[in-house]
């Protein structure tokens, strides 16, 4: 079975995703936008057969099996539910939703409709991450005790930009922080405690934030992210007898090293690829659709809900409130 994809949204992330996945052989058959002109322009650029001038028309397209939701965070739950109600499988761009309550509604709706739903945390599906999990599972660094990761970018400061608008889920956490948070949960599990500190903009969104997460057995993750500066964007998993150092940019296909307790390099790995790497998550999702196994794997929906709850708590501590918080 070939899974036929539709896309909701025509912004920057949709363009990157479709370009990368098309090059990898993924089949896109339709795109939907709030205006017919935007949909038609996007369809022409990527040679997509059908353009729809509304999201409702996109999900009603009988030729679409799965929908990729690439709208702003504030619309993720609404657009995912729209697709689910139409019987479509749904891959939702991260962050999955604005709040854990929204995430729970989406996951529960997908279960009732018997369709697959997954957060598009593409980093988890990169071959390098599978290798890192294998190294940890084999005990080559001993018991993991610390995860360190950063994600900083110098992004637009215009107050009207979606990244700086609370109504659109702006701030560093949902756009950038979700990467190190998801990485820490992937390696160490859902934390038992969250301590957050951050700096807010005049608009009330977080321009930078630091998290210390405590995980089962006392392991910790130390994470920092911000949208107003650049950093090396590296990460490490530190175990009792060794560590894994992931080079910049750690959440993309890159290089990494396995070191012993004294810091000597034991092995070096090169996970760089010609394409960006989005197609790995798409192929994994397609396997779920074809097999009928709609949950589990590297990005299980229950873990997504737990991550959203973790980020809700971090925002609460720092003082970031969105309209979706009620």
Tab-separated table of C-alpha atoms in Angstrom:
chain	number	residue	atom	x	y	z
A	1	UNK	CA	0.000	0.000	0.000
A	2	UNK	CA	1.275	3.470	-0.907
A	3	UNK	CA	0.235	6.079	1.634
A	4	UNK	CA	-1.062	9.202	-0.096
A	5	UNK	CA	-0.320	12.403	1.806
A	6	UNK	CA	-2.140	15.678	2.147
A	7	UNK	CA	-0.649	18.768	3.772
A	8	UNK	CA	-2.458	21.325	5.930
A	9	UNK	CA	-0.514	24.586	5.913
A	10	UNK	CA	1.916	26.105	3.427
A	11	UNK	CA	4.473	27.867	5.663
A	12	UNK	CA	8.210	27.375	6.050
A	13	UNK	CA	8.147	24.048	7.887
A	14	UNK	CA	5.689	22.612	5.341
A	15	UNK	CA	7.998	23.638	2.523
A	16	UNK	CA	11.062	22.048	4.133
A	17	UNK	CA	9.175	18.878	5.012
A	18	UNK	CA	7.588	18.370	1.599
A	19	UNK	CA	10.799	19.175	-0.283
A	20	UNK	CA	12.817	16.682	1.766
A	21	UNK	CA	10.202	13.929	1.716
A	22	UNK	CA	9.444	14.328	-1.986
A	23	UNK	CA	13.126	13.838	-2.723
A	24	UNK	CA	12.946	10.639	-0.671
A	25	UNK	CA	9.989	9.322	-2.685
A	26	UNK	CA	7.073	10.157	-0.380
A	27	UNK	CA	3.824	10.701	-2.328
A	28	UNK	CA	2.010	14.011	-1.766
A	29	UNK	CA	-1.314	14.236	-3.577
A	30	UNK	CA	-3.017	17.309	-2.092
A	31	UNK	CA	-2.390	20.498	-0.137
A	32	UNK	CA	-4.818	22.690	1.739
A	33	UNK	CA	-4.517	26.338	2.712
A	34	UNK	CA	-6.889	29.018	3.987
A	35	UNK	CA	-6.688	30.609	0.544
A	36	UNK	CA	-6.854	28.930	-2.837
A	37	UNK	CA	-3.984	31.080	-4.116
A	38	UNK	CA	-1.571	29.875	-1.434
A	39	UNK	CA	-2.606	26.263	-1.985
A	40	UNK	CA	-2.193	26.540	-5.745
A	41	UNK	CA	1.218	28.191	-5.443
A	42	UNK	CA	2.440	25.489	-3.062
A	43	UNK	CA	1.038	22.715	-5.251
A	44	UNK	CA	2.729	24.147	-8.329
A	45	UNK	CA	6.082	24.449	-6.554
A	46	UNK	CA	6.105	20.826	-5.428
A	47	UNK	CA	4.147	19.281	-8.305
A	48	UNK	CA	1.243	18.257	-6.051
A	49	UNK	CA	-1.834	17.296	-8.114
A	50	UNK	CA	-4.627	18.901	-6.064
A	51	UNK	CA	-4.854	22.252	-4.270
A	52	UNK	CA	-7.682	23.011	-1.825
A	53	UNK	CA	-8.651	26.469	-0.664
A	54	UNK	CA	-9.674	25.291	2.795
A	55	UNK	CA	-8.572	22.730	5.365
A	56	UNK	CA	-12.082	21.250	5.316
A	57	UNK	CA	-11.776	20.505	1.603
A	58	UNK	CA	-8.345	18.961	2.113
A	59	UNK	CA	-9.516	16.462	4.736
A	60	UNK	CA	-12.603	15.665	2.622
A	61	UNK	CA	-10.368	14.596	-0.276
A	62	UNK	CA	-10.998	10.864	-0.745
A	63	UNK	CA	-7.587	10.438	-2.333
A	64	UNK	CA	-5.777	11.415	0.874
A	65	UNK	CA	-4.869	8.704	3.387
A	66	UNK	CA	-2.736	10.698	5.831
A	67	UNK	CA	-2.463	14.375	6.687
A	68	UNK	CA	0.586	16.327	7.799
A	69	UNK	CA	-0.440	19.285	10.001
A	70	UNK	CA	1.998	22.168	9.551
A	71	UNK	CA	-0.023	25.107	10.857
A	72	UNK	CA	0.980	27.290	13.880
A	73	UNK	CA	0.886	25.606	17.298
A	74	UNK	CA	-2.348	27.322	18.207
A	75	UNK	CA	-4.131	25.455	15.387
A	76	UNK	CA	-2.567	22.022	15.805
A	77	UNK	CA	-5.319	20.510	17.952
A	78	UNK	CA	-8.120	21.989	15.854
A	79	UNK	CA	-6.615	20.888	12.555
A	80	UNK	CA	-5.635	17.439	13.819
A	81	UNK	CA	-9.170	16.862	15.111
A	82	UNK	CA	-10.586	18.022	11.767
A	83	UNK	CA	-8.502	15.419	9.950
A	84	UNK	CA	-9.256	12.682	12.473
A	85	UNK	CA	-13.000	13.318	12.196
A	86	UNK	CA	-12.615	12.835	8.441
A	87	UNK	CA	-10.992	9.443	9.045
A	88	UNK	CA	-7.452	10.495	8.146
A	89	UNK	CA	-4.251	9.394	9.831
A	90	UNK	CA	-2.455	12.442	11.201
A	91	UNK	CA	1.178	13.453	11.647
A	92	UNK	CA	1.235	16.678	13.686
A	93	UNK	CA	4.213	19.013	13.606
A	94	UNK	CA	5.878	19.559	16.962
A	95	UNK	CA	5.106	20.867	19.420
A	96	UNK	CA	2.096	18.560	19.156
A	97	UNK	CA	-0.368	21.044	20.650
A	98	UNK	CA	-0.386	24.051	22.993
A	99	UNK	CA	-1.305	22.161	26.181
A	100	UNK	CA	-1.475	18.633	27.536
A	101	UNK	CA	-5.285	18.866	27.654
A	102	UNK	CA	-5.354	19.538	23.916
A	103	UNK	CA	-2.923	16.692	23.309
A	104	UNK	CA	-5.109	14.303	25.287
A	105	UNK	CA	-8.184	15.267	23.247
A	106	UNK	CA	-6.345	14.610	19.985
A	107	UNK	CA	-4.929	11.252	21.098
A	108	UNK	CA	-8.277	10.068	22.463
A	109	UNK	CA	-10.062	11.132	19.274
A	110	UNK	CA	-7.582	9.179	17.150
A	111	UNK	CA	-8.169	6.077	19.240
A	112	UNK	CA	-11.932	6.368	18.859
A	113	UNK	CA	-11.562	6.811	15.104
A	114	UNK	CA	-9.000	3.995	14.867
A	115	UNK	CA	-6.475	6.140	13.009
A	116	UNK	CA	-2.788	6.719	13.656
A	117	UNK	CA	-1.650	9.980	15.214
A	118	UNK	CA	1.932	10.949	15.959
A	119	UNK	CA	3.975	14.005	16.847
A	120	UNK	CA	6.450	14.875	14.105
A	121	UNK	CA	9.515	14.806	16.346
A	122	UNK	CA	11.659	13.782	13.405
A	123	UNK	CA	14.908	13.651	15.405
A	124	UNK	CA	13.757	10.513	17.193
A	125	UNK	CA	13.638	8.638	13.893
A	126	UNK	CA	17.089	9.497	12.611
A	127	UNK	CA	19.397	6.472	12.243
A	128	UNK	CA	21.896	8.149	14.580
A	129	UNK	CA	19.310	8.135	17.378
A	130	UNK	CA	18.601	4.449	16.846
A	131	UNK	CA	22.353	3.819	17.159
A	132	UNK	CA	22.595	5.939	20.308
A	133	UNK	CA	19.732	4.004	21.900
A	134	UNK	CA	21.525	0.782	20.981
A	135	UNK	CA	24.794	1.945	22.550
A	136	UNK	CA	22.938	2.831	25.757
A	137	UNK	CA	20.961	-0.430	25.793
A	138	UNK	CA	24.182	-2.414	25.403
A	139	UNK	CA	25.527	-0.750	28.542
A	140	UNK	CA	28.518	0.779	26.783
A	141	UNK	CA	28.319	3.987	28.837
A	142	UNK	CA	26.900	2.296	31.911
A	143	UNK	CA	23.732	3.607	33.480
A	144	UNK	CA	22.885	7.028	31.988
A	145	UNK	CA	22.975	9.651	34.728
A	146	UNK	CA	22.931	13.020	32.963
A	147	UNK	CA	21.614	14.450	29.700
A	148	UNK	CA	22.819	17.877	28.602
A	149	UNK	CA	21.370	19.627	25.540
A	150	UNK	CA	20.905	23.130	24.185
A	151	UNK	CA	18.912	24.651	21.360
A	152	UNK	CA	19.392	28.327	20.575
A	153	UNK	CA	18.568	30.221	17.398
A	154	UNK	CA	18.542	33.912	16.527
A	155	UNK	CA	14.961	34.216	15.316
A	156	UNK	CA	12.819	37.213	14.271
A	157	UNK	CA	12.207	39.764	17.036
A	158	UNK	CA	9.207	41.390	15.352
A	159	UNK	CA	6.429	41.421	18.016
A	160	UNK	CA	3.863	40.462	15.372
A	161	UNK	CA	5.773	37.325	14.328
A	162	UNK	CA	4.114	34.098	15.461
A	163	UNK	CA	7.190	33.209	17.544
A	164	UNK	CA	6.565	36.256	19.722
A	165	UNK	CA	2.773	36.065	19.908
A	166	UNK	CA	1.224	34.315	22.945
A	167	UNK	CA	-2.002	33.760	21.003
A	168	UNK	CA	-0.049	31.622	18.523
A	169	UNK	CA	1.930	29.673	21.127
A	170	UNK	CA	5.037	31.812	20.757
A	171	UNK	CA	8.228	31.540	22.761
A	172	UNK	CA	11.310	29.369	22.844
A	173	UNK	CA	9.811	26.363	24.611
A	174	UNK	CA	7.307	25.073	22.056
A	175	UNK	CA	9.476	25.813	19.020
A	176	UNK	CA	12.982	25.044	20.280
A	177	UNK	CA	12.816	23.616	23.790
A	178	UNK	CA	10.659	20.719	22.687
A	179	UNK	CA	13.743	19.202	21.007
A	180	UNK	CA	15.959	18.869	24.118
A	181	UNK	CA	12.936	18.052	26.293
A	182	UNK	CA	11.916	15.205	23.993
A	183	UNK	CA	15.533	14.022	23.802
A	184	UNK	CA	15.842	13.910	27.586
A	185	UNK	CA	12.602	11.951	27.902
A	186	UNK	CA	13.719	9.580	25.140
A	187	UNK	CA	16.934	8.747	27.002
A	188	UNK	CA	15.917	8.984	30.674
A	189	UNK	CA	12.137	8.641	30.665
A	190	UNK	CA	9.402	11.013	31.784
A	191	UNK	CA	10.759	13.132	34.666
A	192	UNK	CA	9.435	13.013	38.205
A	193	UNK	CA	10.285	16.669	38.874
A	194	UNK	CA	10.633	19.854	36.815
A	195	UNK	CA	12.479	23.031	37.791
A	196	UNK	CA	12.301	25.896	35.288
A	197	UNK	CA	13.645	29.439	35.063
A	198	UNK	CA	13.388	31.833	32.169
A	199	UNK	CA	13.257	35.332	30.735
A	200	UNK	CA	10.078	36.754	29.247
A	201	UNK	CA	9.614	39.223	26.417
A	202	UNK	CA	7.387	42.289	26.600
A	203	UNK	CA	4.750	40.188	24.855
A	204	UNK	CA	4.915	37.601	27.650
A	205	UNK	CA	6.583	34.707	25.849
A	206	UNK	CA	9.815	33.038	26.907
A	207	UNK	CA	12.880	34.299	25.045
A	208	UNK	CA	15.070	31.842	26.926
A	209	UNK	CA	14.532	29.089	29.451
A	210	UNK	CA	16.557	26.616	31.447
A	211	UNK	CA	15.217	23.316	32.800
A	212	UNK	CA	16.555	20.842	35.318
A	213	UNK	CA	14.573	17.620	35.116
A	214	UNK	CA	14.861	14.811	37.648
A	215	UNK	CA	14.186	11.335	36.321
A	216	UNK	CA	13.666	7.926	37.890
A	217	UNK	CA	16.629	6.805	39.966
A	218	UNK	CA	17.925	10.341	40.427
A	219	UNK	CA	19.199	10.891	36.886
A	220	UNK	CA	19.020	14.499	35.698
A	221	UNK	CA	18.779	16.407	32.459
A	222	UNK	CA	20.026	19.969	32.144
A	223	UNK	CA	18.518	21.796	29.172
A	224	UNK	CA	18.701	25.349	27.859
A	225	UNK	CA	17.135	27.022	24.858
A	226	UNK	CA	16.439	30.486	23.526
A	227	UNK	CA	15.220	32.306	20.431
A	228	UNK	CA	17.346	35.450	20.631
A	229	UNK	CA	20.904	34.108	20.245
A	230	UNK	CA	22.957	31.328	18.704
A	231	UNK	CA	24.905	28.588	20.450
A	232	UNK	CA	26.809	25.438	19.387
A	233	UNK	CA	23.634	23.336	19.887
A	234	UNK	CA	25.388	20.223	21.098
A	235	UNK	CA	24.245	17.429	23.423
A	236	UNK	CA	25.707	14.735	25.657
A	237	UNK	CA	24.501	11.595	27.395
A	238	UNK	CA	26.742	10.934	30.387
A	239	UNK	CA	26.810	7.501	31.931
A	240	UNK	CA	28.664	5.871	34.801
A	241	UNK	CA	31.438	4.462	32.597
A	242	UNK	CA	31.351	6.649	29.499
A	243	UNK	CA	29.478	9.253	27.526
A	244	UNK	CA	28.099	10.104	24.092
A	245	UNK	CA	28.906	13.550	22.694
A	246	UNK	CA	26.722	14.691	19.784
A	247	UNK	CA	28.066	17.495	17.634
A	248	UNK	CA	26.269	20.523	16.235
A	249	UNK	CA	23.533	20.511	15.278
A	250	UNK	CA	22.727	17.586	17.538
A	251	UNK	CA	19.044	17.156	16.568
A	252	UNK	CA	19.892	16.876	12.847
A	253	UNK	CA	21.908	14.179	11.050
A	254	UNK	CA	25.407	14.847	12.412
A	255	UNK	CA	28.544	13.294	13.899
A	256	UNK	CA	29.037	11.940	17.411
A	257	UNK	CA	31.577	10.158	19.560
A	258	UNK	CA	31.556	7.474	22.200
A	259	UNK	CA	34.023	8.229	25.005
A	260	UNK	CA	35.205	6.211	27.988
A	261	UNK	CA	35.154	7.430	31.588
A	262	UNK	CA	38.424	9.310	31.092
A	263	UNK	CA	37.146	11.119	28.003
A	264	UNK	CA	39.155	9.139	25.454
A	265	UNK	CA	37.348	8.518	22.167
A	266	UNK	CA	36.378	4.860	21.832
A	267	UNK	CA	34.417	5.148	18.582
A	268	UNK	CA	33.363	7.871	16.167
A	269	UNK	CA	30.175	7.894	14.144
A	270	UNK	CA	29.040	9.905	11.159
A	271	UNK	CA	25.281	10.166	10.823
A	272	UNK	CA	25.235	12.913	8.206
A	273	UNK	CA	22.911	12.425	5.258
A	274	UNK	CA	22.345	14.059	1.903
A	275	UNK	CA	18.762	14.980	2.805
A	276	UNK	CA	17.537	16.700	5.962
A	277	UNK	CA	16.105	13.534	7.461
A	278	UNK	CA	12.351	14.176	7.701
A	279	UNK	CA	11.569	11.115	5.610
A	280	UNK	CA	12.593	8.700	8.383
A	281	UNK	CA	9.642	9.723	10.553
A	282	UNK	CA	7.302	9.593	7.564
A	283	UNK	CA	8.322	6.044	6.663
A	284	UNK	CA	7.880	4.969	10.291
A	285	UNK	CA	4.440	6.569	10.365
A	286	UNK	CA	3.480	4.932	7.070
A	287	UNK	CA	4.438	1.568	8.549
A	288	UNK	CA	2.029	2.233	11.418
A	289	UNK	CA	-0.733	3.100	8.942
A	290	UNK	CA	-0.169	0.030	6.777
A	291	UNK	CA	0.218	-2.407	9.682
A	292	UNK	CA	-2.721	-1.065	11.648
A	293	UNK	CA	-0.498	-0.667	14.715
A	294	UNK	CA	-1.308	2.932	15.530
A	295	UNK	CA	0.769	3.456	18.669
A	296	UNK	CA	4.188	2.623	20.057
A	297	UNK	CA	7.531	3.127	18.379
A	298	UNK	CA	10.021	5.936	18.982
A	299	UNK	CA	7.294	8.605	19.468
A	300	UNK	CA	4.351	7.038	21.266
A	301	UNK	CA	1.291	9.304	21.713
A	302	UNK	CA	1.223	8.771	25.485
A	303	UNK	CA	4.773	10.050	25.740
A	304	UNK	CA	3.783	13.076	23.672
A	305	UNK	CA	0.998	13.863	26.162
A	306	UNK	CA	3.482	13.505	29.044
A	307	UNK	CA	5.919	15.872	27.318
A	308	UNK	CA	3.165	18.437	26.815
A	309	UNK	CA	2.310	18.192	30.539
A	310	UNK	CA	5.980	18.693	31.397
A	311	UNK	CA	6.080	21.820	29.227
A	312	UNK	CA	2.818	23.073	30.755
A	313	UNK	CA	4.511	22.903	34.155
A	314	UNK	CA	7.644	24.649	32.894
A	315	UNK	CA	5.547	27.467	31.464
A	316	UNK	CA	3.615	27.739	34.720
A	317	UNK	CA	6.829	28.160	36.711
A	318	UNK	CA	8.238	30.760	34.335
A	319	UNK	CA	4.961	32.652	33.931
A	320	UNK	CA	4.088	32.047	30.272
A	321	UNK	CA	0.340	31.858	29.727
A	322	UNK	CA	-1.525	31.188	26.506
A	323	UNK	CA	-5.229	31.700	25.722
A	324	UNK	CA	-5.497	27.905	25.486
A	325	UNK	CA	-4.604	27.649	29.203
A	326	UNK	CA	-8.093	28.960	30.035
